[in-house]
mmCIF file of C-alpha atoms in Angstrom:
data_model
loop_
_atom_site.group_PDB
_atom_site.id
_atom_site.type_symbol
_atom_site.label_atom_id
_atom_site.label_comp_id
_atom_site.label_asym_id
_atom_site.label_seq_id
_atom_site.Cartn_x
_atom_site.Cartn_y
_atom_site.Cartn_z
ATOM 1 C CA MET A 1 -27.592 -29.115 9.569
ATOM 2 C CA ALA A 2 -26.856 -29.253 13.296
ATOM 3 C CA SER A 3 -27.133 -25.949 15.123
ATOM 4 C CA LYS A 4 -24.176 -26.894 17.289
ATOM 5 C CA LEU A 5 -21.240 -24.448 17.090
ATOM 6 C CA LEU A 6 -18.406 -25.629 14.857
ATOM 7 C CA ARG A 7 -14.922 -25.736 16.424
ATOM 8 C CA ALA A 8 -12.240 -26.224 13.751
ATOM 9 C CA VAL A 9 -8.458 -26.165 13.651
ATOM 10 C CA ILE A 10 -6.119 -25.809 10.656
ATOM 11 C CA LEU A 11 -2.588 -27.241 10.808
ATOM 12 C CA GLY A 12 0.234 -26.830 8.302
ATOM 13 C CA PRO A 13 3.891 -25.806 8.023
ATOM 14 C CA PRO A 14 5.005 -22.243 7.175
ATOM 15 C CA GLY A 15 4.170 -21.560 3.511
ATOM 16 C CA SER A 16 1.457 -24.258 3.318
ATOM 17 C CA GLY A 17 -1.253 -21.721 2.400
ATOM 18 C CA LYS A 18 -2.908 -21.982 5.833
ATOM 19 C CA GLY A 19 -3.714 -18.256 5.880
ATOM 20 C CA THR A 20 -5.317 -18.318 2.440
ATOM 21 C CA VAL A 21 -7.389 -21.458 3.179
ATOM 22 C CA SER A 22 -8.455 -19.965 6.541
ATOM 23 C CA GLN A 23 -9.684 -16.753 4.886
ATOM 24 C CA ARG A 24 -11.686 -18.731 2.349
ATOM 25 C CA ILE A 25 -13.274 -20.884 5.083
ATOM 26 C CA ALA A 26 -14.143 -17.698 7.020
ATOM 27 C CA GLN A 27 -15.689 -16.060 3.928
ATOM 28 C CA ASN A 28 -17.634 -19.091 2.782
ATOM 29 C CA PHE A 29 -18.884 -20.427 6.088
ATOM 30 C CA GLY A 30 -18.919 -17.428 8.427
ATOM 31 C CA LEU A 31 -16.396 -18.887 10.880
ATOM 32 C CA GLN A 32 -14.284 -16.486 12.898
ATOM 33 C CA HIS A 33 -10.680 -16.891 11.710
ATOM 34 C CA LEU A 34 -8.661 -16.851 14.936
ATOM 35 C CA SER A 35 -4.953 -16.513 14.148
ATOM 36 C CA SER A 36 -2.496 -16.804 17.045
ATOM 37 C CA GLY A 37 -0.007 -14.595 15.120
ATOM 38 C CA HIS A 38 -2.643 -11.849 14.723
ATOM 39 C CA PHE A 39 -3.560 -11.923 18.423
ATOM 40 C CA LEU A 40 0.120 -11.850 19.388
ATOM 41 C CA ARG A 41 0.714 -8.751 17.278
ATOM 42 C CA GLU A 42 -2.399 -7.058 18.654
ATOM 43 C CA ASN A 43 -1.396 -7.759 22.267
ATOM 44 C CA ILE A 44 2.198 -6.604 21.709
ATOM 45 C CA LYS A 45 0.891 -3.401 20.100
ATOM 46 C CA ALA A 46 -1.505 -2.793 22.982
ATOM 47 C CA SER A 47 1.243 -3.592 25.538
ATOM 48 C CA THR A 48 -1.003 -6.030 27.448
ATOM 49 C CA GLU A 49 0.561 -8.167 30.155
ATOM 50 C CA VAL A 50 0.654 -11.241 27.917
ATOM 51 C CA GLY A 51 1.870 -9.085 24.989
ATOM 52 C CA GLU A 52 4.815 -7.816 27.092
ATOM 53 C CA MET A 53 5.667 -11.420 28.074
ATOM 54 C CA ALA A 54 5.614 -12.564 24.416
ATOM 55 C CA LYS A 55 7.651 -9.554 23.283
ATOM 56 C CA GLN A 56 10.602 -10.576 25.477
ATOM 57 C CA TYR A 57 10.881 -13.869 23.613
ATOM 58 C CA ILE A 58 10.255 -12.481 20.124
ATOM 59 C CA GLU A 59 12.936 -9.804 20.583
ATOM 60 C CA LYS A 60 15.461 -12.589 21.314
ATOM 61 C CA SER A 61 14.172 -14.578 18.265
ATOM 62 C CA LEU A 62 12.925 -17.316 20.615
ATOM 63 C CA LEU A 63 9.693 -19.234 20.258
ATOM 64 C CA VAL A 64 6.978 -17.859 22.533
ATOM 65 C CA PRO A 65 6.471 -20.607 25.157
ATOM 66 C CA ASP A 66 3.348 -22.712 25.478
ATOM 67 C CA HIS A 67 2.028 -21.109 28.649
ATOM 68 C CA VAL A 68 2.122 -17.586 27.155
ATOM 69 C CA ILE A 69 0.399 -18.572 23.861
ATOM 70 C CA THR A 70 -2.110 -20.724 25.716
ATOM 71 C CA ARG A 71 -3.040 -17.907 28.091
ATOM 72 C CA LEU A 72 -3.458 -15.506 25.190
ATOM 73 C CA MET A 73 -5.633 -17.888 23.158
ATOM 74 C CA MET A 74 -7.758 -18.993 26.116
ATOM 75 C CA SER A 75 -8.784 -15.408 26.827
ATOM 76 C CA GLU A 76 -9.610 -14.849 23.104
ATOM 77 C CA LEU A 77 -11.702 -18.041 22.978
ATOM 78 C CA GLU A 78 -13.448 -17.053 26.204
ATOM 79 C CA ASN A 79 -14.715 -13.939 24.375
ATOM 80 C CA ARG A 80 -16.073 -16.043 21.517
ATOM 81 C CA ARG A 81 -18.096 -18.697 23.289
ATOM 82 C CA GLY A 82 -21.116 -18.128 21.043
ATOM 83 C CA GLN A 83 -19.357 -18.186 17.686
ATOM 84 C CA HIS A 84 -18.251 -20.739 15.116
ATOM 85 C CA TRP A 85 -14.467 -20.497 14.838
ATOM 86 C CA LEU A 86 -11.354 -21.732 13.054
ATOM 87 C CA LEU A 87 -8.065 -21.742 14.922
ATOM 88 C CA ASP A 88 -4.917 -21.026 12.879
ATOM 89 C CA GLY A 89 -1.489 -21.359 14.523
ATOM 90 C CA PHE A 90 -2.903 -22.890 17.724
ATOM 91 C CA PRO A 91 -2.633 -25.558 19.055
ATOM 92 C CA ARG A 92 0.939 -25.916 17.854
ATOM 93 C CA THR A 93 2.107 -28.380 20.490
ATOM 94 C CA LEU A 94 0.588 -31.274 22.444
ATOM 95 C CA GLY A 95 0.580 -29.092 25.592
ATOM 96 C CA GLN A 96 -1.496 -26.474 23.770
ATOM 97 C CA ALA A 97 -3.867 -29.130 22.401
ATOM 98 C CA GLU A 98 -4.429 -30.503 25.927
ATOM 99 C CA ALA A 99 -5.161 -26.990 27.219
ATOM 100 C CA LEU A 100 -7.696 -26.488 24.429
ATOM 101 C CA ASP A 101 -9.342 -29.799 25.388
ATOM 102 C CA LYS A 102 -10.144 -28.428 28.800
ATOM 103 C CA ILE A 103 -12.408 -25.714 27.412
ATOM 104 C CA CYS A 104 -13.984 -27.267 24.309
ATOM 105 C CA GLU A 105 -14.232 -30.216 22.000
ATOM 106 C CA VAL A 106 -12.701 -29.804 18.569
ATOM 107 C CA ASP A 107 -14.979 -31.077 15.805
ATOM 108 C CA LEU A 108 -12.794 -30.806 12.745
ATOM 109 C CA VAL A 109 -9.032 -30.607 12.142
ATOM 110 C CA ILE A 110 -7.534 -30.073 8.716
ATOM 111 C CA SER A 111 -3.855 -30.671 8.059
ATOM 112 C CA LEU A 112 -2.182 -29.361 4.894
ATOM 113 C CA ASN A 113 0.605 -31.590 3.543
ATOM 114 C CA ILE A 114 2.687 -29.666 0.998
ATOM 115 C CA PRO A 115 5.955 -31.006 -0.528
ATOM 116 C CA PHE A 116 9.167 -29.450 0.770
ATOM 117 C CA GLU A 117 10.242 -28.067 -2.627
ATOM 118 C CA THR A 118 6.888 -26.258 -2.976
ATOM 119 C CA LEU A 119 7.235 -24.737 0.518
ATOM 120 C CA LYS A 120 10.796 -23.624 -0.204
ATOM 121 C CA ASP A 121 9.751 -21.953 -3.484
ATOM 122 C CA ARG A 122 6.726 -20.245 -1.902
ATOM 123 C CA LEU A 123 8.619 -18.908 1.089
ATOM 124 C CA SER A 124 11.466 -17.581 -1.058
ATOM 125 C CA ARG A 125 8.807 -15.542 -2.938
ATOM 126 C CA ARG A 126 7.227 -14.273 0.320
ATOM 127 C CA TRP A 127 7.593 -10.691 1.500
ATOM 128 C CA ILE A 128 5.926 -9.261 4.574
ATOM 129 C CA HIS A 129 4.875 -5.960 6.091
ATOM 130 C CA PRO A 130 5.941 -6.551 9.718
ATOM 131 C CA PRO A 131 3.743 -3.944 11.540
ATOM 132 C CA SER A 132 0.489 -5.376 10.134
ATOM 133 C CA GLY A 133 1.555 -8.982 9.403
ATOM 134 C CA ARG A 134 0.349 -8.611 5.783
ATOM 135 C CA VAL A 135 1.979 -11.244 3.574
ATOM 136 C CA TYR A 136 2.615 -10.936 -0.161
ATOM 137 C CA ASN A 137 3.718 -13.633 -2.572
ATOM 138 C CA LEU A 138 5.413 -12.455 -5.756
ATOM 139 C CA ASP A 139 3.602 -15.140 -7.757
ATOM 140 C CA PHE A 140 0.006 -15.109 -6.613
ATOM 141 C CA ASN A 141 -0.573 -11.922 -4.612
ATOM 142 C CA PRO A 142 2.204 -9.469 -5.421
ATOM 143 C CA PRO A 143 2.113 -5.892 -4.074
ATOM 144 C CA HIS A 144 0.957 -3.208 -6.555
ATOM 145 C CA VAL A 145 4.430 -1.663 -6.331
ATOM 146 C CA HIS A 146 7.366 -4.032 -5.921
ATOM 147 C CA GLY A 147 8.754 -3.983 -2.368
ATOM 148 C CA ILE A 148 6.013 -1.650 -1.028
ATOM 149 C CA ASP A 149 2.984 -2.393 1.174
ATOM 150 C CA ASP A 150 -0.287 -1.671 -0.674
ATOM 151 C CA VAL A 151 -2.016 -0.081 2.351
ATOM 152 C CA THR A 152 0.661 2.035 4.054
ATOM 153 C CA GLY A 153 3.288 2.531 1.325
ATOM 154 C CA GLU A 154 5.918 1.275 3.781
ATOM 155 C CA PRO A 155 8.713 -1.083 2.697
ATOM 156 C CA LEU A 156 8.287 -4.889 2.691
ATOM 157 C CA VAL A 157 10.943 -7.208 4.052
ATOM 158 C CA GLN A 158 11.956 -10.785 3.502
ATOM 159 C CA GLN A 159 12.314 -12.617 6.774
ATOM 160 C CA GLU A 160 15.591 -14.394 7.517
ATOM 161 C CA ASP A 161 13.679 -17.567 8.228
ATOM 162 C CA ASP A 162 12.035 -17.519 4.772
ATOM 163 C CA LYS A 163 15.470 -18.123 3.194
ATOM 164 C CA PRO A 164 15.987 -21.690 1.875
ATOM 165 C CA GLU A 165 18.380 -23.058 4.521
ATOM 166 C CA ALA A 166 16.158 -21.672 7.305
ATOM 167 C CA VAL A 167 13.014 -23.161 5.669
ATOM 168 C CA ALA A 168 14.467 -26.683 5.965
ATOM 169 C CA ALA A 169 15.098 -26.140 9.705
ATOM 170 C CA ARG A 170 11.639 -24.640 10.271
ATOM 171 C CA LEU A 171 9.969 -27.543 8.502
ATOM 172 C CA ARG A 172 11.871 -30.123 10.589
ATOM 173 C CA GLN A 173 10.900 -28.260 13.720
ATOM 174 C CA TYR A 174 7.250 -28.041 12.632
ATOM 175 C CA LYS A 175 7.109 -31.784 11.902
ATOM 176 C CA ASP A 176 8.640 -32.730 15.284
ATOM 177 C CA VAL A 177 6.235 -30.554 17.234
ATOM 178 C CA ALA A 178 3.119 -31.153 15.105
ATOM 179 C CA LYS A 179 3.418 -34.925 14.911
ATOM 180 C CA PRO A 180 1.895 -35.660 18.375
ATOM 181 C CA VAL A 181 -0.863 -33.065 17.763
ATOM 182 C CA ILE A 182 -1.733 -34.714 14.419
ATOM 183 C CA GLU A 183 -1.640 -38.168 16.054
ATOM 184 C CA LEU A 184 -3.964 -36.974 18.855
ATOM 185 C CA TYR A 185 -6.601 -35.678 16.463
ATOM 186 C CA LYS A 186 -6.186 -38.686 14.170
ATOM 187 C CA SER A 187 -6.913 -41.043 17.081
ATOM 188 C CA ARG A 188 -10.147 -39.135 17.726
ATOM 189 C CA GLY A 189 -11.282 -39.437 14.128
ATOM 190 C CA VAL A 190 -11.523 -35.665 13.557
ATOM 191 C CA LEU A 191 -8.384 -35.229 11.386
ATOM 192 C CA HIS A 192 -8.654 -34.687 7.615
ATOM 193 C CA GLN A 193 -5.411 -34.434 5.643
ATOM 194 C CA PHE A 194 -5.070 -32.644 2.307
ATOM 195 C CA SER A 195 -2.038 -33.013 0.083
ATOM 196 C CA GLY A 196 -0.987 -31.054 -2.994
ATOM 197 C CA THR A 197 1.111 -28.255 -4.378
ATOM 198 C CA GLU A 198 -1.676 -25.748 -5.221
ATOM 199 C CA THR A 199 -4.078 -24.158 -2.792
ATOM 200 C CA ASN A 200 -6.712 -23.777 -5.576
ATOM 201 C CA LYS A 201 -6.699 -27.507 -6.196
ATOM 202 C CA ILE A 202 -6.918 -28.392 -2.475
ATOM 203 C CA TRP A 203 -9.665 -25.839 -1.776
ATOM 204 C CA PRO A 204 -12.654 -27.644 -3.394
ATOM 205 C CA TYR A 205 -12.030 -30.662 -1.136
ATOM 206 C CA VAL A 206 -11.816 -28.464 1.944
ATOM 207 C CA TYR A 207 -15.010 -26.672 0.848
ATOM 208 C CA THR A 208 -16.846 -29.991 0.500
ATOM 209 C CA LEU A 209 -15.691 -31.154 3.928
ATOM 210 C CA PHE A 210 -16.954 -27.982 5.634
ATOM 211 C CA SER A 211 -20.199 -28.054 3.620
ATOM 212 C CA ASN A 212 -21.014 -31.368 5.285
ATOM 213 C CA LYS A 213 -20.682 -29.776 8.706
ATOM 214 C CA ILE A 214 -22.069 -26.293 8.291
ATOM 215 C CA THR A 215 -24.257 -24.524 5.729
ATOM 216 C CA PRO A 216 -22.220 -22.180 3.489
ATOM 217 C CA ILE A 217 -23.181 -18.496 3.801
ATOM 218 C CA GLN A 218 -22.312 -18.034 0.111
ATOM 219 C CA SER A 219 -23.999 -20.172 -2.473
ATOM 220 C CA LYS A 220 -20.861 -20.561 -4.566
ATOM 221 C CA GLU A 221 -17.250 -21.284 -3.688
ATOM 222 C CA ALA A 222 -15.787 -17.799 -3.214
ATOM 223 C CA TYR A 223 -12.113 -17.469 -4.058
#
């Protein structure tokens, strides 16, 4: 195996199981799971300059613009120059992908293709704990007590944009924005697409792909 650091990106619409797959990759291969949503929440909580900028958009239910997300992620990546990592939620747009190009070369991009009906069903079963970003799914990782966060005991909420009519709009928006990013990585020969309705069935293929690039830190496929 090459000793070169692995730079990977995971792409997929809301509800595609990106978070679950990312956690498994991190556990099995020792990559740092770098989630743009997690860093946004941390920066907003810490009232950093970039956190305050992002907060203004989030409070108005607007998408955080490219330049804010890019600035946030660049500083996080700067701190992790010596680590293998997996980016989740970034780059979301072609502008973000071009900014990422300036600081490193991406080795591996995985894109999750999940049918619309599956996404709609998953998201309608999704409840979140907003302060921490913890996500529960009533089918495959329900809270111990219905409607209550396992860690804090605080109430869970269903986001407006997880409701069926909003899911269709989010998916359209994701496809429009992600298409040029997918095309870019496809043209470079680093894109690997996985299709299916169940994360557990997609996972072995993802595991095999990463095993060819980096030695697993666990001898068996951890779930």
